[in-house]
Amino acid sequence: MNVTQFQLDALREIGNIGSGHAATALSTLLQRRIEMSVPEVWAIPFEQVSAIVGQLDTTQAVVYVKVEGDAPGKAVFLFPVASAQIVVQALFGTDEARDLYTDEMAQSALKEVGNILVSSFLIALSQFSGIPLQPSVPALAIDMIGASLDAIFLEDGTLEDTVLFIDTQLSGIPEIEGQFIFLPDDGSLKKLLGAIGV
Amino acid sequence: MNGVISVGMADYKTARSPDILLTAGLGSCIGICVHDPILKVGGMAHIMLPTANGSIGGNPAKYADTALELLLKEIAALGAIKSRLRAKIAGGAQMFSFPGKPPVLKIGDRNAEAVEHELKKNGIPILAADVGGSFGRTIHFDVGTGELRIRTIHHGEKVV
């Protein structure tokens, strides 16, 4: 669908409210200060996603949550492996490095962080729009970012020429970086925009 | 010095030996590599979905069927003989799994099937297929030797 500048602004505001809640949740969970960028709204062909996430074969931890309810979509939280390591250590209250590829406890902790972030984002979005939304169980991949994202975007076997997503950078002190991406399905966008009257 | 030519998502490129074709971060997508071992020319396509299904508009290099057609046309333009062409493919992973919800039609598997089908239809033998699994792949294809180097983050590196 074509999106007007006014609608893009509305989506940025949706992203701002949702991501603000998510950042607060992360901050509470990790007991650290978390800063958040002003969300950016992108409407681009998926092929150009490296403009947003950088080199497609850098390793990142990706937590993927499906958004279910009246306006379905996808939510993705991604962070560099070093940040994922810090997050896990903060949660376990230890300085000991864990093998994120094999340690199931560490993996569930990462999934849980993604779950909390996405849930807080969705609660804010539901309250704001009046549309009920629920998160699925989270799934995790620690792999090439391009590989993880193509699997998420192409999962349903279709791909619009232009995909729209809301992208927020999160950073914590010290040394945590993350990126939160919300991707409404094509039909959901109309519903979300309709619900807030734009 | 060998040149390394990068192939983006939903993109295809051709090359002459000694150049190498590269595509990074294949998940459920597939890298189709085709070369003529005598003339030492070839190409690579990074496809995302099985079939264009007659859809008009959009980028034809996204789909297995339309991308292969374009790639073969361009390889032929370099002088390659179709009956000599050989193919190697990699990708088609399923990166995420949700407990209790097996996807009915995994897109990675569907992509692999479509690519195999299209190559067969064109009479091009597949010498190696590194498809499936749950991990990403970055691939380098030497159009002269036909060597395909497959790098993963946590599942080693191999040459097929």
Short mmCIF file of C-alpha atoms in Angstrom, two decimals:
data_model
loop_
_atom_site.label_atom_id
_atom_site.label_comp_id
_atom_site.label_asym_id
_atom_site.label_seq_id
_atom_site.Cartn_x
_atom_site.Cartn_y
_atom_site.Cartn_z
CA MET A 1 0.00 0.00 0.00
CA ASN A 2 1.03 3.58 -0.51
CA VAL A 3 1.62 5.52 2.65
CA THR A 4 1.35 9.27 2.93
CA GLN A 5 3.77 11.43 4.86
CA PHE A 6 1.07 12.07 7.43
CA GLN A 7 0.57 8.33 7.93
CA LEU A 8 4.32 7.82 8.26
CA ASP A 9 4.33 10.44 11.02
CA ALA A 10 1.47 8.62 12.74
CA LEU A 11 3.37 5.35 12.51
CA ARG A 12 6.46 6.99 13.95
CA GLU A 13 4.35 8.11 16.88
CA ILE A 14 2.97 4.59 17.31
CA GLY A 15 6.56 3.35 17.29
CA ASN A 16 7.57 5.99 19.79
CA ILE A 17 4.93 5.01 22.32
CA GLY A 18 5.47 1.27 21.90
CA SER A 19 9.25 1.43 21.94
CA GLY A 20 9.20 3.73 24.96
CA HIS A 21 7.36 1.05 26.90
CA ALA A 22 9.73 -1.62 25.61
CA ALA A 23 12.80 0.41 26.60
CA THR A 24 11.38 0.97 30.08
CA ALA A 25 10.75 -2.76 30.44
CA LEU A 26 14.31 -3.55 29.37
CA SER A 27 15.67 -0.97 31.76
CA THR A 28 13.70 -2.46 34.68
CA LEU A 29 14.75 -5.97 33.76
CA LEU A 30 18.46 -5.19 33.48
CA GLN A 31 18.57 -2.47 36.13
CA ARG A 32 20.41 -0.24 33.71
CA ARG A 33 19.70 2.99 31.98
CA ILE A 34 18.41 2.32 28.46
CA GLU A 35 18.28 5.04 25.85
CA MET A 36 16.08 4.98 22.82
CA SER A 37 16.35 6.69 19.43
CA VAL A 38 13.41 8.39 17.78
CA PRO A 39 11.89 5.56 15.74
CA GLU A 40 12.34 5.59 12.01
CA VAL A 41 9.64 4.38 9.69
CA TRP A 42 10.87 2.71 6.54
CA ALA A 43 8.91 1.85 3.43
CA ILE A 44 11.45 0.15 1.18
CA PRO A 45 11.87 -3.03 -0.86
CA PHE A 46 13.07 -5.80 1.47
CA GLU A 47 16.10 -6.22 -0.80
CA GLN A 48 17.41 -2.94 0.62
CA VAL A 49 17.22 -4.06 4.24
CA SER A 50 20.99 -3.83 4.62
CA ALA A 51 20.47 -0.04 4.67
CA ILE A 52 18.97 -0.63 8.11
CA VAL A 53 20.85 -3.58 9.55
CA GLY A 54 24.22 -3.25 7.81
CA GLN A 55 26.30 -6.15 6.43
CA LEU A 56 24.05 -9.16 5.90
CA ASP A 57 26.49 -11.75 7.21
CA THR A 58 27.39 -10.19 10.54
CA THR A 59 26.32 -12.33 13.45
CA GLN A 60 23.49 -11.04 15.58
CA ALA A 61 21.12 -12.50 18.11
CA VAL A 62 17.56 -12.21 16.81
CA VAL A 63 14.45 -12.79 18.87
CA TYR A 64 11.41 -13.17 16.68
CA VAL A 65 7.86 -12.88 17.99
CA LYS A 66 4.76 -13.13 15.87
CA VAL A 67 2.07 -10.59 16.63
CA GLU A 68 -1.34 -12.19 16.75
CA GLY A 69 -4.76 -10.61 17.13
CA ASP A 70 -6.83 -8.22 15.05
CA ALA A 71 -3.86 -6.52 13.40
CA PRO A 72 -1.21 -9.24 13.00
CA GLY A 73 2.41 -8.62 12.18
CA LYS A 74 5.92 -9.47 13.26
CA ALA A 75 8.19 -8.06 15.91
CA VAL A 76 11.94 -8.57 15.91
CA PHE A 77 14.52 -7.63 18.49
CA LEU A 78 18.11 -7.86 17.34
CA PHE A 79 21.36 -7.27 19.11
CA PRO A 80 25.05 -7.88 18.48
CA VAL A 81 26.46 -11.03 20.07
CA ALA A 82 28.58 -9.00 22.50
CA SER A 83 25.48 -7.17 23.73
CA ALA A 84 23.54 -10.42 23.99
CA GLN A 85 26.37 -11.75 26.15
CA ILE A 86 26.16 -8.70 28.45
CA VAL A 87 22.39 -9.02 28.70
CA VAL A 88 22.67 -12.68 29.68
CA GLN A 89 25.36 -11.92 32.27
CA ALA A 90 23.26 -9.10 33.72
CA LEU A 91 20.27 -11.42 34.04
CA PHE A 92 22.27 -14.20 35.67
CA GLY A 93 24.19 -11.76 37.85
CA THR A 94 27.57 -13.13 36.80
CA ASP A 95 30.63 -12.08 34.78
CA GLU A 96 31.07 -15.55 33.40
CA ALA A 97 30.74 -15.74 29.60
CA ARG A 98 28.28 -18.29 28.30
CA ASP A 99 28.26 -20.12 25.00
CA LEU A 100 25.18 -18.55 23.46
CA TYR A 101 25.10 -21.15 20.67
CA THR A 102 24.69 -24.12 22.96
CA ASP A 103 23.71 -22.90 26.43
CA GLU A 104 19.96 -23.45 26.64
CA MET A 105 19.59 -21.41 29.83
CA ALA A 106 21.24 -18.43 28.14
CA GLN A 107 19.06 -18.92 25.08
CA SER A 108 15.86 -18.95 27.12
CA ALA A 109 17.00 -15.81 28.90
CA LEU A 110 17.46 -14.06 25.56
CA LYS A 111 14.06 -15.25 24.36
CA GLU A 112 12.52 -13.98 27.56
CA VAL A 113 14.09 -10.55 27.09
CA GLY A 114 12.63 -10.43 23.59
CA ASN A 115 9.29 -11.58 24.93
CA ILE A 116 9.17 -8.85 27.57
CA LEU A 117 10.17 -6.15 25.10
CA VAL A 118 7.65 -7.19 22.51
CA SER A 119 4.87 -7.66 25.08
CA SER A 120 5.38 -4.16 26.46
CA PHE A 121 5.43 -2.77 22.95
CA LEU A 122 2.17 -4.55 22.13
CA ILE A 123 0.41 -3.55 25.35
CA ALA A 124 1.17 0.09 24.57
CA LEU A 125 0.05 -0.35 20.98
CA SER A 126 -3.20 -2.09 22.02
CA GLN A 127 -4.04 0.62 24.55
CA PHE A 128 -3.32 3.35 22.04
CA SER A 129 -5.24 1.83 19.13
CA GLY A 130 -7.90 -0.19 20.94
CA ILE A 131 -6.93 -3.20 18.83
CA PRO A 132 -6.22 -6.38 20.80
CA LEU A 133 -2.76 -7.79 20.03
CA GLN A 134 -0.93 -10.74 21.59
CA PRO A 135 2.64 -11.98 21.23
CA SER A 136 3.41 -15.57 20.20
CA VAL A 137 6.03 -17.69 21.94
CA PRO A 138 9.45 -16.16 21.07
CA ALA A 139 11.95 -17.89 18.77
CA LEU A 140 15.70 -17.22 18.73
CA ALA A 141 18.45 -17.38 16.13
CA ILE A 142 22.08 -16.37 16.59
CA ASP A 143 23.29 -16.23 13.04
CA MET A 144 23.90 -14.06 10.00
CA ILE A 145 21.48 -11.16 10.23
CA GLY A 146 20.47 -11.39 6.56
CA ALA A 147 19.63 -15.07 6.93
CA SER A 148 17.47 -14.49 10.01
CA LEU A 149 15.63 -11.56 8.47
CA ASP A 150 14.94 -13.19 5.12
CA ALA A 151 13.43 -16.17 6.96
CA ILE A 152 11.17 -13.82 8.96
CA PHE A 153 10.08 -11.65 6.05
CA LEU A 154 9.54 -14.51 3.61
CA GLU A 155 7.99 -16.96 6.04
CA ASP A 156 4.48 -16.62 4.62
CA GLY A 157 5.66 -17.25 1.08
CA THR A 158 4.86 -13.76 -0.15
CA LEU A 159 6.66 -10.48 -0.21
CA GLU A 160 5.18 -7.11 -1.02
CA ASP A 161 7.30 -4.92 -3.30
CA THR A 162 7.55 -2.45 -0.46
CA VAL A 163 7.68 -3.49 3.16
CA LEU A 164 6.98 -1.09 5.92
CA PHE A 165 8.59 -1.26 9.28
CA ILE A 166 9.22 0.77 12.37
CA ASP A 167 12.79 0.67 13.59
CA THR A 168 14.03 1.85 16.98
CA GLN A 169 17.59 1.76 18.27
CA LEU A 170 18.05 0.96 21.93
CA SER A 171 21.28 1.46 23.79
CA GLY A 172 22.17 0.82 27.37
CA ILE A 173 24.94 1.80 29.64
CA PRO A 174 27.38 0.23 29.48
CA GLU A 175 27.77 -1.29 26.04
CA ILE A 176 24.40 -2.66 25.15
CA GLU A 177 23.08 -2.04 21.68
CA GLY A 178 19.88 -3.35 20.25
CA GLN A 179 17.38 -2.69 17.54
CA PHE A 180 13.67 -3.24 17.70
CA ILE A 181 11.72 -3.72 14.47
CA PHE A 182 7.96 -3.87 14.20
CA LEU A 183 6.49 -5.01 10.92
CA PRO A 184 2.72 -4.81 10.53
CA ASP A 185 1.16 -7.10 7.91
CA ASP A 186 -0.25 -5.31 4.90
CA GLY A 187 -3.88 -5.39 6.08
CA SER A 188 -2.93 -4.52 9.67
CA LEU A 189 -1.48 -1.21 8.65
CA LYS A 190 -4.87 0.04 7.47
CA LYS A 191 -6.47 -1.15 10.70
CA LEU A 192 -3.86 0.50 12.92
CA LEU A 193 -4.02 3.76 11.00
CA GLY A 194 -7.82 3.60 10.93
CA ALA A 195 -8.00 3.03 14.67
CA ILE A 196 -6.07 6.21 15.36
CA GLY A 197 -8.03 8.15 12.76
CA VAL A 198 -5.48 8.77 9.99
CA MET B 1 43.94 -10.52 -8.44
CA ASN B 2 40.53 -12.13 -8.54
CA GLY B 3 37.66 -9.75 -8.42
CA VAL B 4 34.86 -10.55 -6.02
CA ILE B 5 31.47 -9.59 -7.38
CA SER B 6 28.76 -9.25 -4.78
CA VAL B 7 25.24 -10.44 -5.53
CA GLY B 8 22.52 -8.82 -3.41
CA MET B 9 19.15 -10.20 -2.37
CA ALA B 10 16.83 -10.66 -5.33
CA ASP B 11 19.76 -9.96 -7.60
CA TYR B 12 21.83 -11.87 -10.18
CA LYS B 13 25.25 -11.33 -11.70
CA THR B 14 27.50 -13.06 -14.20
CA ALA B 15 31.28 -13.28 -14.28
CA ARG B 16 34.27 -14.64 -16.18
CA SER B 17 37.13 -16.59 -14.59
CA PRO B 18 39.06 -15.71 -12.44
CA ASP B 19 36.32 -13.61 -10.85
CA ILE B 20 34.39 -14.93 -7.87
CA LEU B 21 30.72 -14.37 -7.19
CA LEU B 22 29.59 -13.84 -3.61
CA THR B 23 26.28 -13.64 -1.83
CA ALA B 24 26.01 -13.06 1.92
CA GLY B 25 23.53 -14.19 4.54
CA LEU B 26 21.31 -16.72 2.79
CA GLY B 27 18.56 -17.92 5.10
CA SER B 28 15.48 -19.40 3.46
CA CYS B 29 16.69 -17.80 0.23
CA ILE B 30 18.72 -19.84 -2.26
CA GLY B 31 21.90 -19.04 -4.12
CA ILE B 32 21.78 -20.62 -7.59
CA CYS B 33 25.24 -20.97 -9.14
CA VAL B 34 25.60 -21.94 -12.78
CA HIS B 35 28.75 -22.18 -14.89
CA ASP B 36 30.17 -23.40 -18.17
CA PRO B 37 33.37 -25.27 -17.19
CA ILE B 38 34.88 -25.08 -20.69
CA LEU B 39 34.40 -21.37 -21.32
CA LYS B 40 34.88 -20.65 -17.60
CA VAL B 41 32.01 -18.23 -17.28
CA GLY B 42 29.02 -18.38 -14.99
CA GLY B 43 26.56 -16.59 -12.83
CA MET B 44 24.78 -16.51 -9.52
CA ALA B 45 21.23 -15.60 -8.53
CA HIS B 46 19.99 -14.95 -4.99
CA ILE B 47 16.31 -15.88 -5.10
CA MET B 48 13.80 -15.32 -2.32
CA LEU B 49 10.58 -17.07 -3.33
CA PRO B 50 9.61 -20.06 -5.49
CA THR B 51 7.56 -18.56 -8.28
CA ALA B 52 6.45 -15.26 -9.74
CA ASN B 53 3.11 -16.96 -10.46
CA GLY B 54 2.49 -14.65 -13.37
CA SER B 55 2.64 -11.57 -11.16
CA ILE B 56 3.37 -8.47 -13.17
CA GLY B 57 5.62 -5.73 -11.91
CA GLY B 58 8.04 -6.06 -9.05
CA ASN B 59 11.52 -7.47 -9.35
CA PRO B 60 11.67 -10.72 -11.40
CA ALA B 61 15.01 -11.63 -9.77
CA LYS B 62 13.11 -12.37 -6.54
CA TYR B 63 11.65 -15.61 -7.84
CA ALA B 64 13.28 -18.94 -8.69
CA ASP B 65 11.58 -19.30 -12.08
CA THR B 66 11.99 -15.78 -13.45
CA ALA B 67 15.45 -15.25 -11.94
CA LEU B 68 16.86 -18.42 -13.50
CA GLU B 69 15.48 -17.40 -16.89
CA LEU B 70 17.22 -14.02 -16.64
CA LEU B 71 20.44 -15.56 -15.36
CA LEU B 72 20.60 -18.15 -18.16
CA LYS B 73 19.98 -15.46 -20.77
CA GLU B 74 22.86 -13.42 -19.46
CA ILE B 75 25.20 -16.42 -19.19
CA ALA B 76 24.33 -17.32 -22.80
CA ALA B 77 25.21 -13.76 -23.81
CA LEU B 78 28.74 -14.42 -22.52
CA GLY B 79 28.97 -17.27 -25.02
CA ALA B 80 28.22 -20.22 -22.72
CA ILE B 81 26.71 -23.33 -24.27
CA LYS B 82 23.54 -24.41 -22.48
CA SER B 83 24.25 -28.16 -22.70
CA ARG B 84 27.57 -27.65 -20.86
CA LEU B 85 26.06 -25.75 -17.94
CA ARG B 86 26.36 -27.21 -14.44
CA ALA B 87 24.68 -25.95 -11.27
CA LYS B 88 25.31 -25.87 -7.54
CA ILE B 89 22.83 -24.52 -5.03
CA ALA B 90 22.88 -23.54 -1.35
CA GLY B 91 20.44 -22.06 1.18
CA GLY B 92 16.80 -22.91 1.89
CA ALA B 93 17.19 -23.02 5.66
CA GLN B 94 14.47 -22.74 8.25
CA MET B 95 15.96 -20.28 10.71
CA PHE B 96 13.24 -20.26 13.36
CA SER B 97 11.01 -22.89 14.84
CA PHE B 98 8.07 -22.31 17.12
CA PRO B 99 7.32 -25.12 19.56
CA GLY B 100 4.12 -27.00 18.79
CA LYS B 101 3.56 -25.18 15.51
CA PRO B 102 5.22 -27.03 12.65
CA PRO B 103 4.88 -24.84 9.57
CA VAL B 104 2.86 -26.65 6.92
CA LEU B 105 4.94 -25.48 3.99
CA LYS B 106 8.37 -24.27 4.98
CA ILE B 107 9.48 -21.55 2.62
CA GLY B 108 13.10 -22.79 2.55
CA ASP B 109 12.01 -26.25 1.40
CA ARG B 110 9.63 -24.78 -1.14
CA ASN B 111 12.42 -22.60 -2.52
CA ALA B 112 14.74 -25.60 -2.82
CA GLU B 113 12.08 -27.64 -4.62
CA ALA B 114 11.33 -24.81 -7.02
CA VAL B 115 15.00 -24.24 -7.84
CA GLU B 116 15.60 -27.95 -8.44
CA HIS B 117 12.50 -28.09 -10.62
CA GLU B 118 13.53 -25.09 -12.72
CA LEU B 119 17.08 -26.37 -13.23
CA LYS B 120 15.77 -29.78 -14.25
CA LYS B 121 13.33 -28.17 -16.65
CA ASN B 122 16.29 -26.43 -18.29
CA GLY B 123 18.29 -29.67 -18.42
CA ILE B 124 21.03 -28.35 -16.11
CA PRO B 125 22.47 -31.00 -13.76
CA ILE B 126 22.87 -30.08 -10.09
CA LEU B 127 26.34 -31.20 -9.00
CA ALA B 128 25.89 -30.15 -5.38
CA ALA B 129 23.02 -29.00 -3.21
CA ASP B 130 23.68 -27.75 0.31
CA VAL B 131 20.14 -26.92 1.36
CA GLY B 132 18.00 -27.04 4.49
CA GLY B 133 19.14 -26.95 8.09
CA SER B 134 18.54 -24.06 10.47
CA PHE B 135 21.53 -21.83 9.80
CA GLY B 136 22.58 -19.02 7.48
CA ARG B 137 25.11 -19.38 4.67
CA THR B 138 27.48 -17.05 2.85
CA ILE B 139 28.68 -18.47 -0.46
CA HIS B 140 31.57 -17.83 -2.86
CA PHE B 141 31.39 -19.33 -6.35
CA ASP B 142 34.41 -19.66 -8.60
CA VAL B 143 32.98 -19.53 -12.12
CA GLY B 144 36.16 -21.05 -13.55
CA THR B 145 36.54 -24.17 -11.41
CA GLY B 146 32.92 -24.40 -10.30
CA GLU B 147 34.04 -24.55 -6.67
CA LEU B 148 31.41 -23.36 -4.22
CA ARG B 149 32.68 -22.32 -0.80
CA ILE B 150 29.99 -22.27 1.89
CA ARG B 151 30.63 -20.43 5.15
CA THR B 152 28.39 -20.64 8.21
CA ILE B 153 28.66 -19.08 11.66
CA HIS B 154 28.41 -22.18 13.76
CA HIS B 155 28.31 -25.10 11.34
CA GLY B 156 31.75 -24.91 9.80
CA GLU B 157 32.89 -24.11 6.31
CA LYS B 158 33.03 -26.38 3.30
CA VAL B 159 33.77 -26.47 -0.39
CA VAL B 160 31.51 -28.45 -2.69
#
